[in-house]
PDB file of C-alpha atoms in Angstrom:
ATOM      1  CA  MET A 245     -91.626 -24.993  -8.373  1.00 58.00           C
ATOM      2  CA  THR A 246     -89.754 -23.792 -11.447  1.00 77.00           C
ATOM      3  CA  GLU A 247     -88.156 -20.985  -9.427  1.00 81.00           C
ATOM      4  CA  GLN A 248     -86.941 -23.501  -6.850  1.00 80.00           C
ATOM      5  CA  MET A 249     -85.385 -25.680  -9.565  1.00 75.00           C
ATOM      6  CA  THR A 250     -83.713 -22.625 -11.084  1.00 89.00           C
ATOM      7  CA  ARG A 251     -82.241 -21.703  -7.692  1.00 87.00           C
ATOM      8  CA  LYS A 252     -80.911 -25.232  -7.258  1.00 88.00           C
ATOM      9  CA  LYS A 253     -79.258 -25.089 -10.692  1.00 89.00           C
ATOM     10  CA  ILE A 254     -77.713 -21.698  -9.923  1.00 89.00           C
ATOM     11  CA  ASN A 255     -76.496 -22.872  -6.500  1.00 92.00           C
ATOM     12  CA  SER A 256     -75.094 -26.017  -8.080  1.00 93.00           C
ATOM     13  CA  ARG A 257     -73.231 -24.008 -10.712  1.00 93.00           C
ATOM     14  CA  ILE A 258     -71.868 -21.655  -8.063  1.00 95.00           C
ATOM     15  CA  ALA A 259     -70.697 -24.590  -5.954  1.00 95.00           C
ATOM     16  CA  GLU A 260     -69.040 -26.166  -9.012  1.00 96.00           C
ATOM     17  CA  GLU A 261     -67.262 -22.899  -9.829  1.00 96.00           C
ATOM     18  CA  ILE A 262     -66.041 -22.517  -6.242  1.00 96.00           C
ATOM     19  CA  ASP A 263     -64.840 -26.122  -6.265  1.00 97.00           C
ATOM     20  CA  ARG A 264     -63.014 -25.609  -9.576  1.00 96.00           C
ATOM     21  CA  ASN A 265     -61.335 -22.420  -8.316  1.00 96.00           C
ATOM     22  CA  LEU A 266     -60.260 -24.014  -5.031  1.00 96.00           C
ATOM     23  CA  ARG A 267     -58.795 -27.011  -6.836  1.00 96.00           C
ATOM     24  CA  GLN A 268     -56.839 -24.716  -9.147  1.00 96.00           C
ATOM     25  CA  ALA A 269     -55.508 -22.656  -6.243  1.00 95.00           C
ATOM     26  CA  PHE A 270     -54.399 -25.732  -4.289  1.00 94.00           C
ATOM     27  CA  ASP A 271     -52.912 -27.385  -7.385  1.00 94.00           C
ATOM     28  CA  ASP A 272     -50.886 -24.237  -8.067  1.00 92.00           C
ATOM     29  CA  MET A 273     -49.717 -24.130  -4.454  1.00 91.00           C
ATOM     30  CA  ALA A 274     -48.773 -27.829  -4.458  1.00 91.00           C
ATOM     31  CA  GLU A 275     -46.480 -27.249  -7.444  1.00 92.00           C
ATOM     32  CA  GLN A 276     -44.428 -24.642  -5.569  1.00 92.00           C
ATOM     33  CA  PRO A 277     -41.033 -25.757  -4.236  1.00 92.00           C
ATOM     34  CA  VAL A 278     -40.638 -26.400  -0.525  1.00 89.00           C
ATOM     35  CA  PRO A 279     -38.969 -23.374   1.127  1.00 93.00           C
ATOM     36  CA  ASP A 280     -35.336 -23.861   2.161  1.00 95.00           C
ATOM     37  CA  ARG A 281     -36.152 -23.181   5.809  1.00 96.00           C
ATOM     38  CA  PHE A 282     -38.413 -26.257   5.872  1.00 94.00           C
ATOM     39  CA  THR A 283     -35.901 -28.545   4.194  1.00 94.00           C
ATOM     40  CA  ASP A 284     -33.234 -27.236   6.601  1.00 96.00           C
ATOM     41  CA  LEU A 285     -35.508 -27.956   9.561  1.00 96.00           C
ATOM     42  CA  LEU A 286     -36.188 -31.495   8.289  1.00 95.00           C
ATOM     43  CA  ALA A 287     -32.448 -32.082   7.935  1.00 95.00           C
ATOM     44  CA  GLN A 288     -31.908 -30.884  11.523  1.00 95.00           C
ATOM     45  CA  LEU A 289     -34.644 -33.182  12.814  1.00 95.00           C
ATOM     46  CA  LYS A 290     -33.209 -36.177  10.949  1.00 94.00           C
ATOM     47  CA  SER A 291     -29.757 -35.393  12.301  1.00 94.00           C
ATOM     48  CA  ALA A 292     -31.044 -35.104  15.862  1.00 93.00           C
ATOM     49  CA  GLU A 293     -32.957 -38.364  15.486  1.00 91.00           C
ATOM     50  CA  SER A 294     -29.960 -40.271  14.161  1.00 90.00           C
ATOM     51  CA  THR A 295     -27.767 -38.791  16.928  1.00 89.00           C
ATOM     52  CA  ARG A 296     -30.306 -39.884  19.545  1.00 87.00           C
ATOM     53  CA  LYS A 297     -30.577 -43.391  18.117  1.00 85.00           C
ATOM     54  CA  GLY A 298     -26.809 -43.700  17.673  1.00 79.00           C
ATOM     55  CA  GLY A 299     -26.151 -42.469  21.199  1.00 60.00           C
ATOM     56  CA  GLY A 300     -27.286 -45.737  22.742  1.00 50.00           C
ATOM     57  CA  GLU A 301     -30.568 -44.430  24.093  1.00 50.00           C
ATOM     58  CA  LYS A 302     -33.554 -46.740  23.884  1.00 52.00           C
ATOM     59  CA  ASP A 303     -36.629 -45.713  21.948  1.00 49.00           C
ATOM     60  CA  ALA A 304     -39.744 -45.237  24.071  1.00 45.00           C
TER      61      ALA A 304
END
């Protein structure tokens, strides 16, 4: 039974380390600026939406 408890502790520590590393990787990625191509695309979509709404068409 001691061996089983030791395995659980090791597995728990491994899972905690994986969790910590994943959080760090995603936190680092979330701090990166949004690429220009995405902000340009969002601007195009907003422009198309305002043109559609301003053109007298009814929303579905």
